[in-house]
CSV table of C-alpha atoms in Angstrom, one decimal:
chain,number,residue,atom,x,y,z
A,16,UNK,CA,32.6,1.5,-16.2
A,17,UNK,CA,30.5,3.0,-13.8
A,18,UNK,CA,27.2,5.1,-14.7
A,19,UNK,CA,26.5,8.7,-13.3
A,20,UNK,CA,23.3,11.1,-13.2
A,21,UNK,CA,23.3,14.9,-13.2
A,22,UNK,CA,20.9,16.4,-11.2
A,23,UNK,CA,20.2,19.7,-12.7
A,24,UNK,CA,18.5,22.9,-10.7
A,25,UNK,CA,19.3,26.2,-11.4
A,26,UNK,CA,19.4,28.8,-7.9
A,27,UNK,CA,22.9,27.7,-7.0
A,28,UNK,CA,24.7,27.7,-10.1
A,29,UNK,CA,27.3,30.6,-10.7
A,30,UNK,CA,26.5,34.1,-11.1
A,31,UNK,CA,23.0,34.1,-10.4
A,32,UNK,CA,21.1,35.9,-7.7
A,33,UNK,CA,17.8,35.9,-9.1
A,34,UNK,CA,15.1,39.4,-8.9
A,35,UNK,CA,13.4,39.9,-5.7
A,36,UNK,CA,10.0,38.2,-5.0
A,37,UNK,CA,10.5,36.8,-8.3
A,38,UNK,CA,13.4,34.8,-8.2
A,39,UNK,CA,14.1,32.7,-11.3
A,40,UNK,CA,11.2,33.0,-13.5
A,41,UNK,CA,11.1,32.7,-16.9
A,42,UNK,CA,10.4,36.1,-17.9
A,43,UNK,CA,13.9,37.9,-16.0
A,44,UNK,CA,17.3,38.2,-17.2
A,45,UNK,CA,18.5,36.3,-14.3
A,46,UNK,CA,16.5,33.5,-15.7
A,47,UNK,CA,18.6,33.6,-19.3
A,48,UNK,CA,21.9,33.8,-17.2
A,49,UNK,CA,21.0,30.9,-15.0
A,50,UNK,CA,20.2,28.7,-18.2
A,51,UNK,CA,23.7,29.9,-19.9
A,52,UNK,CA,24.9,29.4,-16.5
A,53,UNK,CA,23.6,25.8,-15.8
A,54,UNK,CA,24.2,25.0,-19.1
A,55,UNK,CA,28.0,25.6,-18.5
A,56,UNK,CA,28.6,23.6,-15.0
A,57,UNK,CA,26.6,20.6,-17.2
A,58,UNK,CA,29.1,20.1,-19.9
A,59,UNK,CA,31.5,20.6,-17.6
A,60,UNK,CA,30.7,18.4,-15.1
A,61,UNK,CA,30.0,15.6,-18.5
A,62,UNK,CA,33.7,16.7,-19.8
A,63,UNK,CA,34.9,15.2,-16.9
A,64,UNK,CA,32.9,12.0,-16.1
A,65,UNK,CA,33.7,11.1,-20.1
A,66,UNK,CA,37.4,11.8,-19.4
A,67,UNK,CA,38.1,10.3,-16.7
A,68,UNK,CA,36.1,7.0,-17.6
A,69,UNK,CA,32.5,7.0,-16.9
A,70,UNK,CA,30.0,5.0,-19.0
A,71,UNK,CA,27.2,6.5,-19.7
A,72,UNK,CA,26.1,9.6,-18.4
A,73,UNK,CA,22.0,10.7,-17.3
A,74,UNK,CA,21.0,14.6,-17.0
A,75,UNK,CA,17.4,15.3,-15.3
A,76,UNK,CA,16.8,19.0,-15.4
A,77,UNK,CA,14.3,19.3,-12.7
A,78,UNK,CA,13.7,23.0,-12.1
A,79,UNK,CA,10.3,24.3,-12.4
A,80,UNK,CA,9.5,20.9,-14.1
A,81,UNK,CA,12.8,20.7,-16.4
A,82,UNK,CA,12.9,21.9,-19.7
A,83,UNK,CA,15.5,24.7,-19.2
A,84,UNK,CA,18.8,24.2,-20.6
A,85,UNK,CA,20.1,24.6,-23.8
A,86,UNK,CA,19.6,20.5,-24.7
A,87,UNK,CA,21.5,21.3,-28.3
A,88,UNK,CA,24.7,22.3,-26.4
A,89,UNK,CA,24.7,20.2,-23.9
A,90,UNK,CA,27.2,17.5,-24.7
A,91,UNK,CA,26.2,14.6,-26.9
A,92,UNK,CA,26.8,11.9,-25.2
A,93,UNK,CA,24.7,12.6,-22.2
A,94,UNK,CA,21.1,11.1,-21.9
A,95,UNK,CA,18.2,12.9,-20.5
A,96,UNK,CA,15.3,11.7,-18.5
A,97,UNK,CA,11.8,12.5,-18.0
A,98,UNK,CA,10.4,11.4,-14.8
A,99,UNK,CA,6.8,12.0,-14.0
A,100,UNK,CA,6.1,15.1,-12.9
A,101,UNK,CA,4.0,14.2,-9.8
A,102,UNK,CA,6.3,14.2,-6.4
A,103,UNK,CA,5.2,10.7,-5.5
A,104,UNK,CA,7.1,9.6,-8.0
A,105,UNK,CA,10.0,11.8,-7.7
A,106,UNK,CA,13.4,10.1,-9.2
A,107,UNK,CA,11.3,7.1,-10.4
A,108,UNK,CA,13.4,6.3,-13.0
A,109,UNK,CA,16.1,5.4,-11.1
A,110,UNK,CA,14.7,1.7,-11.1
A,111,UNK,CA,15.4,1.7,-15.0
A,112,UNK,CA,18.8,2.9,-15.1
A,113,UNK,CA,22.0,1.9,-14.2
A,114,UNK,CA,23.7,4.5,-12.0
A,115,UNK,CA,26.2,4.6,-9.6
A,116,UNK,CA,26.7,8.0,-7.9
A,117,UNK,CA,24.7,11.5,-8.7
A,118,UNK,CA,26.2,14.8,-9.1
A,119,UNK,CA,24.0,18.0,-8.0
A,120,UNK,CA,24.5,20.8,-9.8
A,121,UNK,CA,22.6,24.4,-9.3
A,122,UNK,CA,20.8,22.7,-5.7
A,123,UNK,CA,20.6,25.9,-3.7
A,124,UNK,CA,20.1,26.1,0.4
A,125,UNK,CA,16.8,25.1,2.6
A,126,UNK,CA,13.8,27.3,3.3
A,127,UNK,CA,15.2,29.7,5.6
A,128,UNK,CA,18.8,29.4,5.6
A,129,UNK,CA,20.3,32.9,6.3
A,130,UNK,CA,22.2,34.0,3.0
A,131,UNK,CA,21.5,30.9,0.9
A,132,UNK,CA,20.5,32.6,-2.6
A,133,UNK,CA,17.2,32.0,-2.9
A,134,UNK,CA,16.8,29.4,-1.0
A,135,UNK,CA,13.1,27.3,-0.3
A,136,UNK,CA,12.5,23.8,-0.2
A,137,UNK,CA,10.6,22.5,-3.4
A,138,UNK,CA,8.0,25.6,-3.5
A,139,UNK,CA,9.4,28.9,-1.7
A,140,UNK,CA,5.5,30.1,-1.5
A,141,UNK,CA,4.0,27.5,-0.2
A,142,UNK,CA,6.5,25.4,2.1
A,143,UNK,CA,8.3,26.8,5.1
A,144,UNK,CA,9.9,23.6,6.2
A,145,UNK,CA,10.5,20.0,6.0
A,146,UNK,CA,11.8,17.9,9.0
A,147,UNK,CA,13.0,14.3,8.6
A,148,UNK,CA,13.3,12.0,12.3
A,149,UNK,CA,13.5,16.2,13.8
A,150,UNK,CA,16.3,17.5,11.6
A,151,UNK,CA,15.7,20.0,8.7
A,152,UNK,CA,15.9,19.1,5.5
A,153,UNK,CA,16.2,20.5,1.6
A,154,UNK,CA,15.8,18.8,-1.6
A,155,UNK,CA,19.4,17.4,-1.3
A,156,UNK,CA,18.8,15.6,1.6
A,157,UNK,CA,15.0,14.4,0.3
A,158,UNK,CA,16.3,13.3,-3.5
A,159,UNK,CA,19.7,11.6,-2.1
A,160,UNK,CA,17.6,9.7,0.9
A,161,UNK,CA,15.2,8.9,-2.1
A,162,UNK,CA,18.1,7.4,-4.4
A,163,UNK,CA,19.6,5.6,-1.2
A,164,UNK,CA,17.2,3.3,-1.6
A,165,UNK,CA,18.1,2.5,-5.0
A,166,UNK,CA,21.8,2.0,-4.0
A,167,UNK,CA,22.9,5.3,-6.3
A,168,UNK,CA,24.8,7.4,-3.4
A,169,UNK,CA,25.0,11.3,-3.5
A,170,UNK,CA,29.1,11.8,-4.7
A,171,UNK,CA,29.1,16.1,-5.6
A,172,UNK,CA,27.4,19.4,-5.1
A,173,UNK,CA,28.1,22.6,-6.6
A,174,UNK,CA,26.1,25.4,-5.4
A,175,UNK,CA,26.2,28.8,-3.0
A,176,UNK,CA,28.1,28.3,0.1
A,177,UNK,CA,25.1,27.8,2.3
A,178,UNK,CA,23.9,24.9,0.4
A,179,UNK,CA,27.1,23.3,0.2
A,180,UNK,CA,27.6,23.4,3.7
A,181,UNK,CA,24.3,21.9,4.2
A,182,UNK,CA,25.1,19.1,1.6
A,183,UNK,CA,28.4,18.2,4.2
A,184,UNK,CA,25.6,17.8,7.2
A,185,UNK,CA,23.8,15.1,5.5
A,186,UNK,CA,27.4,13.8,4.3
A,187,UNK,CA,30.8,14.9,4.9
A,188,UNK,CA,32.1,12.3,2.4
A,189,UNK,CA,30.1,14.8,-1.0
A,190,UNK,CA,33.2,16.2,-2.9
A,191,UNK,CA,32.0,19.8,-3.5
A,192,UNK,CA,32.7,23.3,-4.7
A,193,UNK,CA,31.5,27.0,-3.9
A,194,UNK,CA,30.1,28.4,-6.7
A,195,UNK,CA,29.1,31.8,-4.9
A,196,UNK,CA,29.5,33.5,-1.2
A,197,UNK,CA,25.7,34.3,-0.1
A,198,UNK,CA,25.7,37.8,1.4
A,199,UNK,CA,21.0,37.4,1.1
A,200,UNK,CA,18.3,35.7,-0.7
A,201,UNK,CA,18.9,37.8,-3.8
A,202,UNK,CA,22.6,38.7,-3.3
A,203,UNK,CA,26.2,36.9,-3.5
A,204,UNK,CA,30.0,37.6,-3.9
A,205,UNK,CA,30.4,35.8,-7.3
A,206,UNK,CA,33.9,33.6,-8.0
A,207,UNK,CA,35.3,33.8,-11.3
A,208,UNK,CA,33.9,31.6,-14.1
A,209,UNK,CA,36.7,30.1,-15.3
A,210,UNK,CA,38.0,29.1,-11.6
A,211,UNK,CA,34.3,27.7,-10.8
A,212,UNK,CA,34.4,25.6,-14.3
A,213,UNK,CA,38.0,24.1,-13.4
A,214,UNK,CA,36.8,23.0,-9.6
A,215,UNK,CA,34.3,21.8,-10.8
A,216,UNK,CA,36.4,19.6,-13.8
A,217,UNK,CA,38.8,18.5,-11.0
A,218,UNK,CA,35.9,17.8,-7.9
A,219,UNK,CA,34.1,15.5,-10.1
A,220,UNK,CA,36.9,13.8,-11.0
A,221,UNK,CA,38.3,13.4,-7.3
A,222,UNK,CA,34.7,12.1,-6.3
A,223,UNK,CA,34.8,9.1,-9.1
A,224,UNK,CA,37.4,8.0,-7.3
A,225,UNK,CA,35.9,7.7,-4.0
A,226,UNK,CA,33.8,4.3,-2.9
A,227,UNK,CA,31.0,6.3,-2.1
A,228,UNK,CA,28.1,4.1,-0.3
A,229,UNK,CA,24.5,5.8,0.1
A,230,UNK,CA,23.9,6.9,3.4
A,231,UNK,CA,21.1,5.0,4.5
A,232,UNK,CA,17.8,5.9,6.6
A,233,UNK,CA,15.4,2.9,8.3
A,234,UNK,CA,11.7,2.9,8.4
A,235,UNK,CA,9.8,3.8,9.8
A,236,UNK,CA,10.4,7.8,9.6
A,237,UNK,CA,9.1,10.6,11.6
A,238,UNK,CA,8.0,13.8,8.9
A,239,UNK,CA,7.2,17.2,9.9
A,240,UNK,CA,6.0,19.6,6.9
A,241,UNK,CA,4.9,23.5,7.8
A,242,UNK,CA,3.3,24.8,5.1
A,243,UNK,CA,2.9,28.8,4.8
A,244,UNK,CA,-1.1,28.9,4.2
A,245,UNK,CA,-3.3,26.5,6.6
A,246,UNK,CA,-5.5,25.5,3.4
A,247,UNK,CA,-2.3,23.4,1.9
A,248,UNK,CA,-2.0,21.6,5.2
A,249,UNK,CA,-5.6,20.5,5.4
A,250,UNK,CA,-5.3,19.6,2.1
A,251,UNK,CA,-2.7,17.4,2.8
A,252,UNK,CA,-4.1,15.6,5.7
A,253,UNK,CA,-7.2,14.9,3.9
A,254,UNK,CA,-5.9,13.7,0.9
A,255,UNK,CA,-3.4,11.0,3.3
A,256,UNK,CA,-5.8,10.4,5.9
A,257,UNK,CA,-7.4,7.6,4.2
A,258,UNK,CA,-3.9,6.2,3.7
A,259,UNK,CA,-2.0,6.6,6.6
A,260,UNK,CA,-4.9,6.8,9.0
A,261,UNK,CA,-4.1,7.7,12.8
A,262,UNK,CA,-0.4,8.0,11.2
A,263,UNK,CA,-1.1,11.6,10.3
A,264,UNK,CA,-2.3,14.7,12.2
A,265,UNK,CA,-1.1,18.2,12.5
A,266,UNK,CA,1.8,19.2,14.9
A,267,UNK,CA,1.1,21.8,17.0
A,268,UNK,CA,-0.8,24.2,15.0
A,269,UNK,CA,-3.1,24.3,11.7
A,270,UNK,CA,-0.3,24.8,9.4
A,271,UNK,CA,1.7,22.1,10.4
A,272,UNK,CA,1.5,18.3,10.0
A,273,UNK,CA,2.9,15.5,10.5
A,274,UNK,CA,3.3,11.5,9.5
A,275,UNK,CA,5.0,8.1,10.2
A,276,UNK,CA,6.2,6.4,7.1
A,277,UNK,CA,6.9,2.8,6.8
A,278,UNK,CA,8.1,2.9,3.2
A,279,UNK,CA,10.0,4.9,0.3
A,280,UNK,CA,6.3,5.0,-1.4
A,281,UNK,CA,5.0,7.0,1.8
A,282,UNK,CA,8.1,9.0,2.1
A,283,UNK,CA,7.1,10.4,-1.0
A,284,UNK,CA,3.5,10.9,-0.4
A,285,UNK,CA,4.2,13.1,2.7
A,286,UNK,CA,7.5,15.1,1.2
């Protein structure tokens, strides 16, 4: 029986927009309906893994540092993890477990994607963008390059349709569904519940039957991150510098830097 992990953000799930300039923060309504929401696509998503044969079954709830859902209705049978928090050691605990494919539920769209619902790329305030060998990336493309290298391939998404879109341009193989038609950063065309809960049942199903293999990136790698405010860049650089030595400088401007990496561990340091 093979093992699966549910990667759990909340932006993309269904029926969720979020409040402008705030976007999904604890003290909004859109907040409660993306939990309720989230919480939904989760047992979902475990309902089908468990019927259709799966072993055991991880959930990391990594939005805003996890702790969101409602862990006393989320199926039983499911396992959570707690990673360290720090992003050098994002998806760490993938070298403890057992796991053959992850599922991506409530990912949303890049930092600047025209009508991905509120999209941004690991901190909408302080990052603009992140560019791996050149090509733009968001945190589907940074976690499932990260779990690559622990074999465990990127199988399902179920988000907005910008995001999903995006998750086919890092690989067509991803089995996915639309949970919502962007129409802006706070606005969608919603699907029906009920129609996004059964594609979802039958996509995760479909992709366990797939021999998915991780799509795979060789060292060393070329990063480019633009941060909004020039202090987070210099930050940056100084803090690596001593690391990565004449491996790091900016790119172009004072806001912008950039870094060879030779290994997962740098990867990590720099995204």
């Amino acid at each position: 029986m093979k093992n699966y992990l549910i990667a759990v953000d909340l932006e993309g799930v269904h029926g969720v927009v979020g409040e402008a300039n705030k976007g999904l923060t604890e003290d909004t309504d859109e907040y409660k309906k993306a939990v309720v929401s989230a919480t939904s696509e989760v047992n979902t998503v475990a309902k089908s893994l468990f019927d259709n044969g799966a072993g055991k079954v991880y959930i990391w709830d990594n939005h805003n540092g996890g702790d969101n859902l409602f862990t006393e209705l989320i199926d039983s049978r499911v396992e959570s993890v707690y990673p360290i928090k720090e992003m050098k050691t994002r998806l760490n605990f993938l070298a403890d477990i057992n796991v053959n494919g992850i599922i991506y539920i409530g990912y949303h769209a890049r930092e600047g994607s025209i009508n991905g619902v509120l999209a941004h790329t690991y901190n909408s305030s302080a990052i603009q963008y992140i560019k791996v060998n050149g090509k733009p990336v968001g945190e589907i493309d940074v976690d499932s390059t990260i779990a690559s290298f622990f074999g465990v391939p990127a199988i399902f998404v179920a988000s907005d349709d910008v995001c999903v879109a995006q998750a086919k341009e890092y690989d067509e193989r991803i089995e996915t569904v639309i949970t919502k038609f962007g129409t802006g950063r706070n606005s969608a065309n919603f699907r029906r519940t009920e129609i996004v809960l059964s594609e979802i049942y039958d996509g995760v199903k479909k992709a366990m039957t797939f021999d998915f293999k991780p799509v795979r990136y060789e060292f060393p790698m070329e990063i480019e991150v633009r941060y909004t405010r020039m202090e987070s860049a210099y930050r940056k650089l100084e803090e690596q510098t001593p690391k990565f030595a004449d491996r790091i400088s900016f790119a172009g401007d004072a806001h912008t830097i950039k870094a060879t990496v030779n290994d997962l561990d740098e990867y990590r340091l720099i995204v």
